Amino acid sequence: MRHSHPTSDDLQALIDAQMSLEGPLLPILHAIQEAHGHVPEAALPLIAETLNLTPAEVHGVMSFYHDFRKAPAGRHVVKLCRAEACQSMGANALSEAVLDKLGIGWGGTTPDGRVTVEAVYCLGLCACAPAAMIGDRLIGRADAARIDAELEGAA
Amino acid sequence: MKIWVPMDSAAKALGAEAVVAAIRTEADRRGVEVEIARNGSRGMIWLEPLVEVETPEGRMAYGPMTQADVPALFEDGPEKALGLTEELDWMKRQTRLTFARCGLTDPLSLEQYEAHGGLAGLRRAIGMKAEEIIDEVKLSGLRGRGGAGFPTGIKWDTVRMAHADRKYIVCNADEGDSGTFADRMIIEGDPFCLIEGMAIAGLGCHAEKGFVYLRSEYPDAIAVLTRAIEIARATGVLGADVLGSGHAFDIEVRVGAGAYVCGEETSLLNSLEGKRGVVRAKPPLPALEGAFGKPTVVNNVISLATVPVIFEKGAAHYADFGLGRSKGTIPLQIAGNVRHGGLFETAFGMSLGQIVEDLGGGTASGRAVKAVQVGGPLGAYLSPEQFDTPFGYEEFDGQGALIGHAGLVVFDDSADMLGMARFAMEFCAVESCGKCTPCRIGAVRGVETLDRIAAGDAGAIPLLTDLCETMQDGSLCALGGFTPYPVMSALRLFPEEFGAVREAAE
């Protein structure tokens, strides 16, 4: 994942690559975010123009979904599950400890841009709760020490 | 020496990849030739990573494995030996129809899939007329496993009889309910089963295109299913001429974007079309005007993945299992604060107490069970006093509860039930699509009202009850309509935690 400032041509190429699909808007937003770590403001009018929508409509779709970011996240994204099964195994205390240690709130990024912590509602690891995901690595029976250790090693 | 290590994401989350690396290192050190094969999970999550070694007697299980346990695999009598996998109590007591192959085979080996009964159902369906396919599904008694329990055959028939130039089969793999992971497990452990089920649905309904709407929180499942579809295309299981039948069917994976409400079928369809995942009013039914305005079957993963075994073994075989109008089997997902968490497929009818105490072994913490939430964040809490309730659609309905997608989340006696009720409202407020007022505004007011109650204002309880009634009766979909289930059941079962005396709450 690059946190770059793509040119209009870069963005248009990502948009065009999805245009053979039926209902291509979500695949377009995913493709841009995957390539650039977020969906830059500059992409919206290009998407709107290509799909014959208004920029407001594209904004409306993008902002509806939790996944899409307007700005790049920290270098490491930690997702902590807040759902019931994880709560039954102490997820609230875990998230409190992790957020306190980093000095940020839900959705926040550390001032050095290293870590972003986000809430997630279920990773499907409900029989080995509490669950967390760091980058694309899943952690079952997570505890604060384990998450600390994973982040220690990460620049 | 052949060693199986699951590639299921729960196994990975518990260290499966480190175990694979340790096996390679140890094998090299000993100069032993080892073939590491990957399988899905057997469902015994408390034993993951569950490693199996092939022996002349059968596959021997070891678990839960850590890197440190690996050297013992190469010696006699290691500490974590569990015996033959098939002889384990958890395995022997199940009726595995939908999950028959999960954990047994390499999820991405079509040869192994066929060797274990795969594609037999599709081949049989190819020889049948569309009406006969629908009749077979009707006879099996299969009901939607997503939660609503609507008869699958009737839904298919509506789509079959609709006139349109295009029809779609949409698989709802937006498994957002806490405590559920059956969809994830079957997609990661036996993806061809879902592909085969969708292809049969395509034949029965005259649809040539399928979508799997798969949540972004499941990256492993997305990767496995995408690969399996490529393999299915390359081998002619999908494509212009499905297994030489002359019928076309293809599948596309669509990734969700983190909205819980998109598990609701009409909101899913809007999302699939590239719109905000806002709920649509019904009618029109998706079966008549679904994806892109065309007749569409929207089925849950487990419903579709159960179709192949119905066609392989016959509708009567499937319908022979179960209880009353809840026919066949259900994959129970036992989760939360429980000693033996995992997936257990069984005929309907087991009591809730048996599931929690006997299969689950009670709480992980060793404390008393306080409550069990069944059916996800919109499901009711049940107390141990209701443990004799048999697991079935109508039986749970009779308790003011629902089975939903058959996830059970166990809580021990430290659970804060007012806090859980508040969380249910908070979750609804975060995830509401915003279309209908009872859900959009009601959930926010629900959080505020529960905060008043938490602050000692027991007088707000009637207000909460009234609000829940409004949400239940006035919401457009199950998000706002069912959020009252956990809230009101918590209040009913534990009135003292809401500062009410028992009489006042009843």
XYZ file of C-alpha atoms in Angstrom:
661
model
C 0.000 0.000 0.000
C 1.492 3.337 -1.077
C 0.575 6.621 0.522
C 1.208 8.594 -2.596
C -0.309 11.517 -4.398
C -1.565 9.982 -7.594
C -1.980 11.970 -10.774
C -5.306 12.233 -12.556
C -4.026 9.758 -15.107
C -3.196 7.235 -12.379
C -6.664 7.569 -10.940
C -8.389 7.429 -14.310
C -6.533 4.223 -15.159
C -7.766 2.604 -11.941
C -11.310 3.729 -12.691
C -11.232 2.525 -16.294
C -9.947 -0.904 -15.248
C -13.219 -1.556 -13.395
C -15.591 -0.239 -16.040
C -16.436 -3.640 -17.522
C -18.123 -4.620 -14.237
C -21.812 -4.268 -13.488
C -22.174 -1.687 -10.695
C -18.495 -0.680 -10.675
C -18.480 2.051 -7.997
C -17.437 -0.003 -4.969
C -14.766 -1.898 -6.917
C -13.423 1.485 -8.124
C -13.222 2.885 -4.592
C -11.552 -0.326 -3.360
C -9.042 -0.252 -6.213
C -8.050 3.359 -5.552
C -7.748 2.799 -1.817
C -5.715 -0.356 -2.314
C -3.307 1.445 -4.609
C -2.994 4.678 -2.641
C -4.014 3.938 0.936
C -6.992 6.287 0.702
C -9.400 7.774 -1.820
C -8.112 11.273 -2.568
C -10.598 14.092 -2.987
C -9.352 14.530 -6.557
C -10.708 11.108 -7.477
C -14.336 12.012 -6.831
C -14.992 14.259 -9.856
C -13.182 11.786 -12.107
C -15.337 8.905 -10.863
C -18.464 11.038 -11.157
C -17.643 12.045 -14.717
C -16.893 8.469 -15.784
C -20.020 6.962 -14.181
C -22.282 9.869 -15.149
C -23.046 10.659 -11.503
C -22.723 13.879 -9.544
C -19.698 14.286 -7.258
C -22.200 14.521 -4.382
C -23.550 11.085 -5.230
C -20.059 9.613 -5.260
C -19.302 11.331 -1.958
C -22.562 9.944 -0.575
C -21.591 6.400 -1.464
C -18.006 6.723 -0.259
C -18.992 8.225 3.086
C -21.640 5.553 3.695
C -19.043 2.813 4.080
C -16.659 2.565 7.046
C -13.832 1.156 4.919
C -13.099 4.144 2.709
C -10.663 6.794 3.945
C -10.382 10.421 2.865
C -6.841 10.624 4.236
C -4.074 8.059 4.612
C -4.007 6.018 7.826
C -0.925 5.452 9.977
C 1.747 3.070 8.734
C 0.230 0.284 10.811
C -3.512 -0.151 11.156
C -4.695 -2.037 14.222
C -8.288 -3.218 14.137
C -9.752 -4.282 17.445
C -13.025 -6.173 17.513
C -15.693 -4.555 19.669
C -18.499 -7.048 19.050
C -20.287 -9.130 21.674
C -18.249 -12.355 21.515
C -15.046 -10.389 21.992
C -16.624 -8.324 24.764
C -17.464 -11.545 26.593
C -13.720 -12.228 26.705
C -12.556 -8.805 27.808
C -12.375 -6.801 24.573
C -13.371 -3.567 26.323
C -10.445 -3.742 28.753
C -8.116 -4.708 25.909
C -9.081 -1.789 23.689
C -8.859 0.609 26.629
C -5.325 -0.592 27.393
C -4.194 -0.368 23.764
C -5.698 3.086 23.196
C -4.338 4.421 26.521
C -0.857 3.202 25.802
C -0.864 4.859 22.380
C -2.580 7.943 23.728
C -5.272 8.010 21.029
C -8.979 7.359 20.683
C -10.947 5.159 18.257
C -10.033 6.019 14.696
C -7.061 8.078 15.880
C -3.486 7.996 14.618
C -0.402 8.498 16.774
C 1.245 11.924 16.182
C 4.265 10.229 14.573
C 1.946 8.660 11.995
C 2.979 5.165 13.032
C -0.229 3.541 14.288
C -3.943 3.949 13.603
C -6.439 2.081 15.768
C -9.884 1.313 14.416
C -12.916 -0.491 15.744
C -14.144 -3.471 13.789
C -17.367 -5.375 14.352
C -16.484 -9.020 13.999
C -13.552 -10.700 12.291
C -15.190 -14.135 12.478
C -12.802 -15.251 15.219
C -15.545 -15.418 17.820
C -14.460 -18.795 19.228
C -10.975 -17.466 19.985
C -11.859 -13.991 21.241
C -10.829 -11.257 21.687
C -9.716 -10.754 18.114
C -7.488 -8.173 16.486
C -5.979 -7.547 13.087
C -2.693 -5.716 12.525
C -2.217 -4.960 8.849
C -3.470 -8.186 7.339
C -2.315 -10.396 10.206
C -5.046 -11.845 12.408
C -4.603 -12.387 16.128
C -6.834 -14.640 18.203
C -6.984 -14.525 22.013
C -5.336 -11.136 21.764
C -3.984 -9.361 24.817
C -2.352 -5.976 25.289
C 1.151 -7.456 25.666
C 0.829 -9.319 22.358
C -0.367 -6.241 20.491
C 2.410 -4.171 22.089
C 4.955 -6.767 21.018
C 3.635 -6.802 17.445
C 3.833 -3.011 17.281
C 7.256 -2.789 18.977
C 8.839 -4.568 16.075
C 7.103 -2.351 13.534
C 8.714 0.886 12.429
C 5.327 -38.201 6.123
C 2.258 -36.093 5.338
C 1.154 -33.425 7.767
C -2.034 -31.364 7.518
C -2.116 -27.833 8.911
C -5.316 -25.779 8.555
C -5.268 -22.584 6.512
C -8.464 -21.393 8.169
C -8.065 -17.856 9.462
C -8.884 -18.851 13.059
C -6.022 -21.379 12.900
C -3.789 -18.704 11.417
C -4.819 -16.235 14.119
C -3.696 -18.812 16.657
C -0.295 -19.416 15.074
C -0.738 -21.946 12.239
C 1.842 -20.278 9.990
C 4.488 -20.361 12.749
C 3.750 -24.066 13.205
C 4.176 -24.660 9.455
C 7.553 -22.907 9.542
C 8.614 -24.923 12.588
C 7.613 -28.194 10.895
C 9.745 -27.302 7.852
C 12.739 -26.412 10.035
C 12.422 -29.546 12.148
C 12.021 -31.775 9.102
C 15.168 -30.297 7.544
C 17.094 -30.722 10.776
C 16.123 -34.384 10.955
C 16.495 -34.985 7.246
C 12.920 -36.278 7.083
C 10.882 -35.680 3.972
C 7.632 -33.998 4.934
C 4.705 -33.001 2.754
C 2.761 -30.195 4.352
C -0.846 -30.169 3.133
C -3.359 -27.458 3.936
C -6.951 -28.075 4.922
C -9.846 -26.121 6.370
C -10.679 -26.178 10.038
C -12.379 -29.188 11.616
C -14.240 -26.689 13.739
C -12.559 -27.416 17.072
C -11.284 -23.881 17.444
C -10.081 -24.431 21.017
C -7.638 -27.025 19.614
C -6.357 -24.833 16.776
C -3.870 -24.975 15.291
C -4.964 -28.617 15.016
C -2.263 -30.496 13.133
C -2.922 -33.922 11.650
C -0.342 -36.560 10.721
C -1.334 -39.218 8.188
C -0.756 -42.738 9.431
C -1.858 -46.144 8.106
C -4.631 -46.085 10.747
C -5.880 -42.679 9.712
C -5.205 -39.034 10.472
C -3.856 -38.483 13.980
C -4.684 -35.147 15.584
C -2.411 -32.953 17.660
C -3.398 -29.681 19.227
C -3.420 -26.938 20.175
C 0.043 -26.858 18.595
C 2.755 -24.329 19.215
C 6.195 -24.106 17.637
C 7.627 -25.722 20.778
C 5.418 -28.788 20.319
C 6.644 -29.472 16.792
C 9.742 -31.630 17.518
C 7.510 -34.040 19.444
C 5.458 -34.625 16.251
C 8.447 -36.524 14.885
C 8.765 -38.698 17.984
C 6.486 -41.164 19.696
C 3.797 -40.141 22.109
C 3.877 -36.368 21.982
C 2.081 -34.512 24.699
C -0.551 -32.934 22.465
C -1.646 -36.186 20.802
C -5.425 -36.439 20.673
C -5.824 -39.705 18.743
C -7.557 -40.256 15.433
C -9.389 -37.099 14.350
C -12.463 -39.026 13.206
C -12.697 -40.703 16.610
C -12.746 -37.485 18.598
C -15.968 -37.019 20.525
C -16.657 -33.641 18.849
C -16.371 -35.215 15.396
C -18.255 -38.435 16.114
C -21.277 -36.674 17.570
C -21.832 -34.449 14.548
C -23.983 -34.941 11.497
C -21.773 -33.284 8.938
C -23.712 -32.764 5.743
C -22.865 -29.194 4.731
C -19.429 -29.344 6.349
C -18.676 -32.967 5.341
C -15.454 -32.045 3.562
C -14.416 -29.036 5.635
C -11.133 -29.864 7.313
C -10.819 -33.123 5.436
C -9.647 -31.912 2.059
C -7.380 -29.285 0.545
C -9.866 -26.439 -0.054
C -8.336 -25.647 -3.436
C -8.067 -29.181 -4.776
C -10.945 -29.895 -7.153
C -9.721 -33.518 -7.402
C -10.109 -34.014 -3.655
C -13.449 -32.233 -3.773
C -14.735 -34.710 -6.368
C -13.202 -37.689 -4.592
C -15.307 -36.816 -1.554
C -18.657 -36.500 -3.290
C -18.239 -33.043 -4.791
C -19.939 -32.223 -8.139
C -22.188 -35.297 -7.881
C -25.074 -32.991 -6.957
C -24.459 -30.633 -9.860
C -24.198 -33.567 -12.296
C -27.526 -34.863 -11.055
C -29.105 -31.412 -11.323
C -27.894 -31.100 -14.932
C -30.024 -34.128 -15.799
C -33.137 -32.572 -14.254
C -35.631 -29.992 -15.496
C -35.668 -26.635 -13.689
C -39.009 -27.505 -12.022
C -37.555 -30.779 -10.774
C -34.586 -28.953 -9.294
C -36.908 -26.595 -7.442
C -39.066 -29.502 -6.234
C -36.009 -31.249 -4.844
C -35.100 -28.154 -2.824
C -38.692 -27.778 -1.632
C -38.811 -31.428 -0.568
C -35.609 -31.092 1.410
C -37.323 -28.511 3.627
C -34.259 -26.268 3.436
C -34.913 -22.869 4.997
C -32.724 -19.808 4.666
C -29.784 -20.150 6.990
C -29.080 -16.436 7.089
C -31.582 -16.053 9.868
C -35.032 -15.446 8.452
C -35.673 -19.121 7.767
C -37.684 -18.560 4.581
C -38.154 -21.748 2.520
C -35.395 -21.740 -0.093
C -37.362 -23.708 -2.707
C -40.207 -21.196 -2.734
C -37.801 -18.296 -3.209
C -36.129 -20.120 -6.099
C -39.484 -20.923 -7.686
C -40.489 -17.259 -7.660
C -37.310 -16.385 -9.542
C -37.689 -19.336 -11.913
C -41.181 -18.256 -12.934
C -40.346 -14.563 -13.309
C -39.966 -13.350 -16.885
C -36.794 -11.386 -17.577
C -33.855 -11.274 -19.952
C -31.409 -11.729 -17.060
C -31.591 -13.235 -13.591
C -29.044 -13.379 -10.815
C -28.001 -15.649 -7.978
C -26.593 -13.503 -5.191
C -24.837 -15.139 -2.282
C -24.981 -13.138 0.915
C -21.556 -13.644 2.492
C -21.735 -10.477 4.561
C -21.518 -12.468 7.782
C -21.393 -9.557 10.198
C -23.097 -11.116 13.214
C -20.863 -11.491 16.213
C -20.575 -15.130 17.222
C -20.942 -16.429 13.684
C -18.210 -17.768 11.453
C -19.814 -20.656 9.541
C -19.775 -18.755 6.240
C -16.132 -17.861 6.684
C -15.225 -21.438 7.607
C -16.929 -23.049 4.620
C -15.581 -20.492 2.150
C -12.062 -20.946 3.485
C -12.410 -24.700 3.986
C -14.586 -25.940 1.103
C -15.202 -23.132 -1.411
C -16.201 -25.441 -4.286
C -19.223 -26.451 -2.242
C -20.565 -22.883 -2.428
C -19.699 -22.641 -6.117
C -21.537 -25.910 -6.823
C -24.586 -24.791 -4.829
C -24.750 -21.530 -6.754
C -24.419 -23.327 -10.071
C -27.351 -25.594 -9.156
C -29.368 -22.498 -8.191
C -28.475 -21.026 -11.588
C -29.812 -24.115 -13.381
C -32.993 -24.165 -11.305
C -33.781 -20.472 -11.768
C -32.440 -19.963 -15.319
C -29.801 -17.524 -14.053
C -26.418 -17.294 -15.721
C -24.648 -14.963 -13.363
C -23.863 -15.165 -9.681
C -22.362 -12.692 -7.255
C -20.833 -13.467 -3.892
C -21.035 -10.348 -1.742
C -18.222 -11.059 0.697
C -17.303 -8.802 3.605
C -13.975 -7.006 3.557
C -13.252 -8.162 7.123
C -12.592 -11.651 5.682
C -9.457 -11.196 3.514
C -8.530 -14.896 3.658
C -11.971 -15.976 2.514
C -11.830 -13.466 -0.363
C -8.488 -14.882 -1.512
C -9.557 -18.538 -1.268
C -12.896 -18.044 -3.025
C -11.366 -15.928 -5.790
C -8.805 -18.661 -6.450
C -11.448 -21.409 -6.318
C -13.577 -19.578 -8.897
C -10.545 -19.327 -11.207
C -9.981 -23.071 -10.848
C -13.677 -23.776 -11.454
C -13.571 -21.683 -14.636
C -10.418 -23.376 -15.889
C -11.960 -26.818 -15.415
C -15.338 -26.033 -16.958
C -17.336 -26.149 -13.722
C -18.147 -22.500 -14.360
C -18.334 -20.719 -17.686
C -20.254 -20.859 -20.939
C -20.939 -24.602 -20.716
C -21.164 -25.818 -17.103
C -19.803 -29.407 -17.078
C -20.870 -29.820 -20.699
C -24.531 -29.143 -19.889
C -25.012 -26.411 -22.456
C -25.960 -24.043 -19.630
C -23.827 -21.028 -18.768
C -23.054 -19.899 -15.239
C -20.312 -17.723 -13.831
C -19.580 -16.146 -10.459
C -18.000 -12.867 -9.458
C -16.756 -11.966 -5.974
C -17.768 -8.513 -4.741
C -16.095 -7.164 -1.640
C -18.151 -5.262 0.928
C -16.882 -2.131 2.602
C -17.518 -2.501 6.295
C -21.236 -1.770 6.576
C -23.110 -4.217 8.809
C -26.487 -3.308 7.331
C -25.379 -4.677 3.948
C -26.098 -8.131 5.351
C -29.751 -7.148 4.902
C -30.647 -8.389 1.422
C -32.023 -5.210 -0.129
C -29.243 -3.067 1.261
C -26.788 -5.651 -0.077
C -28.339 -5.300 -3.529
C -27.980 -1.524 -3.438
C -24.364 -1.914 -2.405
C -23.772 -4.411 -5.194
C -25.150 -1.874 -7.653
C -22.671 0.713 -6.383
C -25.083 2.714 -4.260
C -25.258 3.549 -0.579
C -26.234 0.408 1.284
C -29.666 1.744 2.113
C -32.518 -0.659 2.723
C -35.253 -0.879 0.074
C -38.898 -1.183 0.941
C -40.475 -4.518 0.049
C -42.390 -5.132 -2.179
C -41.050 -5.482 -4.766
C -39.415 -8.674 -3.580
C -35.823 -9.172 -4.718
C -37.033 -12.397 -6.297
C -38.925 -10.216 -8.791
C -36.888 -7.000 -8.804
C -33.522 -7.633 -7.255
C -30.014 -6.899 -8.485
C -30.052 -4.286 -11.270
C -33.846 -4.550 -11.256
C -33.821 -8.175 -12.378
C -35.246 -11.283 -10.642
C -32.679 -12.350 -8.074
C -32.178 -15.154 -5.602
C -30.485 -13.803 -2.482
C -29.366 -16.687 -0.287
C -26.985 -17.051 2.609
C -23.713 -18.950 2.122
C -24.812 -21.911 4.229
C -28.153 -22.241 2.396
C -26.327 -22.423 -0.956
C -23.511 -24.621 0.358
C -26.113 -27.100 1.629
C -27.671 -27.503 -1.816
C -24.970 -29.861 -3.224
C -25.455 -32.475 -0.506
C -29.236 -32.348 -0.998
C -28.740 -33.210 -4.677
C -25.990 -35.730 -3.973
C -27.888 -37.720 -1.347
C -31.475 -36.792 -2.176
C -33.978 -34.435 -0.570
C -35.450 -37.158 1.628
C -32.077 -37.960 3.143
C -31.681 -34.332 4.183
C -35.245 -33.883 5.389
C -34.934 -36.966 7.594
C -32.858 -34.931 10.004
C -34.268 -32.210 12.186
C -37.222 -31.225 14.265
C -40.736 -30.232 13.149
C -40.484 -27.615 10.429
C -36.778 -27.110 11.090
C -35.462 -29.778 8.750
C -31.933 -30.918 8.177
C -28.846 -29.790 9.996
C -27.551 -26.513 11.322
C -23.943 -25.545 11.897
C -23.906 -24.276 15.469
C -21.217 -21.739 16.146
C -20.319 -21.796 19.810
C -18.414 -18.687 20.765
C -17.563 -16.076 23.327
C -16.701 -17.019 26.886
C -16.781 -20.771 26.362
C -14.267 -23.529 26.985
C -14.780 -25.498 23.783
C -15.647 -22.953 21.150
C -16.114 -23.930 17.531
C -18.446 -25.147 14.842
C -20.643 -28.178 15.423
C -23.047 -29.326 12.702
C -26.014 -31.249 13.979
C -29.682 -31.919 13.310
C -32.039 -29.310 14.745
C -33.437 -30.176 18.149
C -30.517 -30.194 20.567
C -31.316 -28.199 23.703
C -29.616 -24.884 24.362
C -28.241 -26.228 27.645
C -26.692 -29.243 25.943
C -25.018 -26.963 23.442
C -23.577 -24.604 26.032
C -22.737 -26.978 28.872
C -22.114 -30.292 27.168
C -20.586 -29.297 23.824
C -19.178 -25.960 24.931
C -18.023 -27.253 28.314
C -19.293 -24.162 30.135
C -17.434 -20.885 30.305
C -13.765 -20.362 29.488
C -13.376 -18.385 32.682
C -14.752 -21.252 34.765
C -17.428 -18.978 36.226
C -21.168 -19.561 36.008
C -22.985 -18.918 32.723
C -25.056 -15.777 33.018
C -26.558 -15.424 29.568
C -26.250 -16.669 26.013
C -26.930 -14.390 23.077
C -28.206 -16.425 20.164
C -28.391 -15.149 16.600
C -25.932 -12.265 16.573
C -26.195 -8.671 17.782
C -29.911 -8.630 16.974
C -30.598 -11.856 18.851
C -32.096 -12.164 22.316
C -30.199 -13.072 25.454
C -31.333 -16.309 27.038
C -30.653 -17.319 30.620
C -29.801 -20.772 31.997
C -33.481 -21.022 33.009
C -34.270 -21.379 29.300
C -31.642 -24.049 28.676
C -34.205 -26.748 27.900
C -35.346 -24.883 24.751
C -34.738 -27.110 21.707
C -32.740 -25.502 18.903
C -35.305 -24.807 16.182
C -36.873 -21.800 14.442
C -40.329 -22.085 16.034
C -39.033 -23.201 19.433
C -36.831 -20.134 19.794
C -39.579 -17.895 18.508
C -41.718 -19.229 21.352
C -39.120 -17.906 23.798
C -39.142 -14.429 22.270
C -35.805 -15.260 20.711
C -34.406 -16.191 17.314
C -31.755 -18.583 16.085
C -30.546 -16.264 13.338
C -27.412 -17.607 11.734
C -26.986 -20.046 14.659
C -24.206 -18.258 16.478
C -24.192 -18.556 20.260
C -22.199 -16.143 22.410
C -21.749 -17.233 26.000
C -21.305 -14.713 28.821
C -20.164 -15.495 32.346
C -21.574 -13.911 35.509
C -19.296 -10.893 35.223
C -21.234 -9.612 32.192
C -22.793 -6.168 32.544
C -26.205 -6.624 30.978
C -27.200 -2.960 31.053
C -23.910 -2.306 29.276
C -24.727 -4.990 26.688
C -28.176 -3.471 26.132
C -26.572 -0.057 25.653
C -24.065 -1.587 23.225
C -26.921 -3.068 21.160
C -28.439 0.407 20.769
C -25.037 1.995 20.133
C -24.257 -0.585 17.441
C -27.630 0.050 15.805
C -26.945 3.797 15.839
C -23.508 3.323 14.245
C -24.723 0.878 11.604
C -28.192 2.233 10.807
C -28.537 2.975 7.102
C -30.613 6.031 8.004
C -33.591 5.360 5.796
C -36.257 4.829 8.448
C -36.795 6.999 11.501
C -37.441 4.350 14.191
C -33.988 2.905 13.581
C -32.017 6.065 12.784
C -33.381 8.189 15.633
C -34.620 5.404 17.888
C -31.201 3.865 18.361
C -29.695 7.204 19.402
C -32.552 7.848 21.833
C -32.128 4.273 23.074
C -28.523 4.929 24.047
C -29.548 8.128 25.848
C -32.411 6.406 27.645
C -30.163 3.575 28.789
C -27.676 6.157 30.047
C -30.474 7.709 32.101
C -31.347 4.309 33.511
C -27.682 3.654 34.288
C -27.575 6.966 36.154
C -30.357 5.704 38.420
C -33.481 6.960 36.665
C -35.630 3.815 36.780
C -38.533 5.946 35.598
C -37.021 5.850 32.121
C -37.678 2.106 31.847
C -41.243 2.461 30.495
C -39.871 4.917 27.967
C -37.290 2.356 26.838
C -39.990 -0.308 26.543
C -42.140 2.025 24.496
C -39.220 2.989 22.258
C -38.400 -0.675 21.665
C -41.987 -1.326 20.623
C -41.809 1.531 18.125
C -38.515 0.286 16.711
C -39.793 -3.279 16.479
C -43.048 -2.387 14.728
C -41.934 0.610 12.712
C -38.492 -0.222 11.340
C -38.041 -1.139 7.722
C -35.607 -4.016 8.316
C -34.240 -6.300 10.989
C -31.550 -3.885 12.162
C -33.940 -1.476 13.825
C -36.657 -4.097 14.133
C -34.609 -6.649 16.047
C -32.290 -4.439 18.135
C -35.069 -4.508 20.773
C -34.521 -8.296 21.138
C -31.214 -8.050 23.030
C -32.308 -4.879 24.844
C -35.669 -6.143 26.056
C -34.437 -9.644 26.849
C -31.654 -8.192 29.005
C -34.214 -6.026 30.800
C -36.619 -8.940 31.223
C -34.004 -11.362 32.518
C -31.976 -8.986 34.669
C -34.318 -6.178 35.812
C -32.236 -5.559 38.923
C -29.333 -4.411 36.741
C -31.617 -1.761 35.303
C -32.522 -0.607 38.791
C -35.999 -2.056 38.490
C -37.642 -4.586 40.726
C -38.772 -7.686 38.872
C -42.477 -6.760 39.064
C -41.880 -3.362 37.561
C -40.299 -4.818 34.474
C -43.000 -7.346 33.792
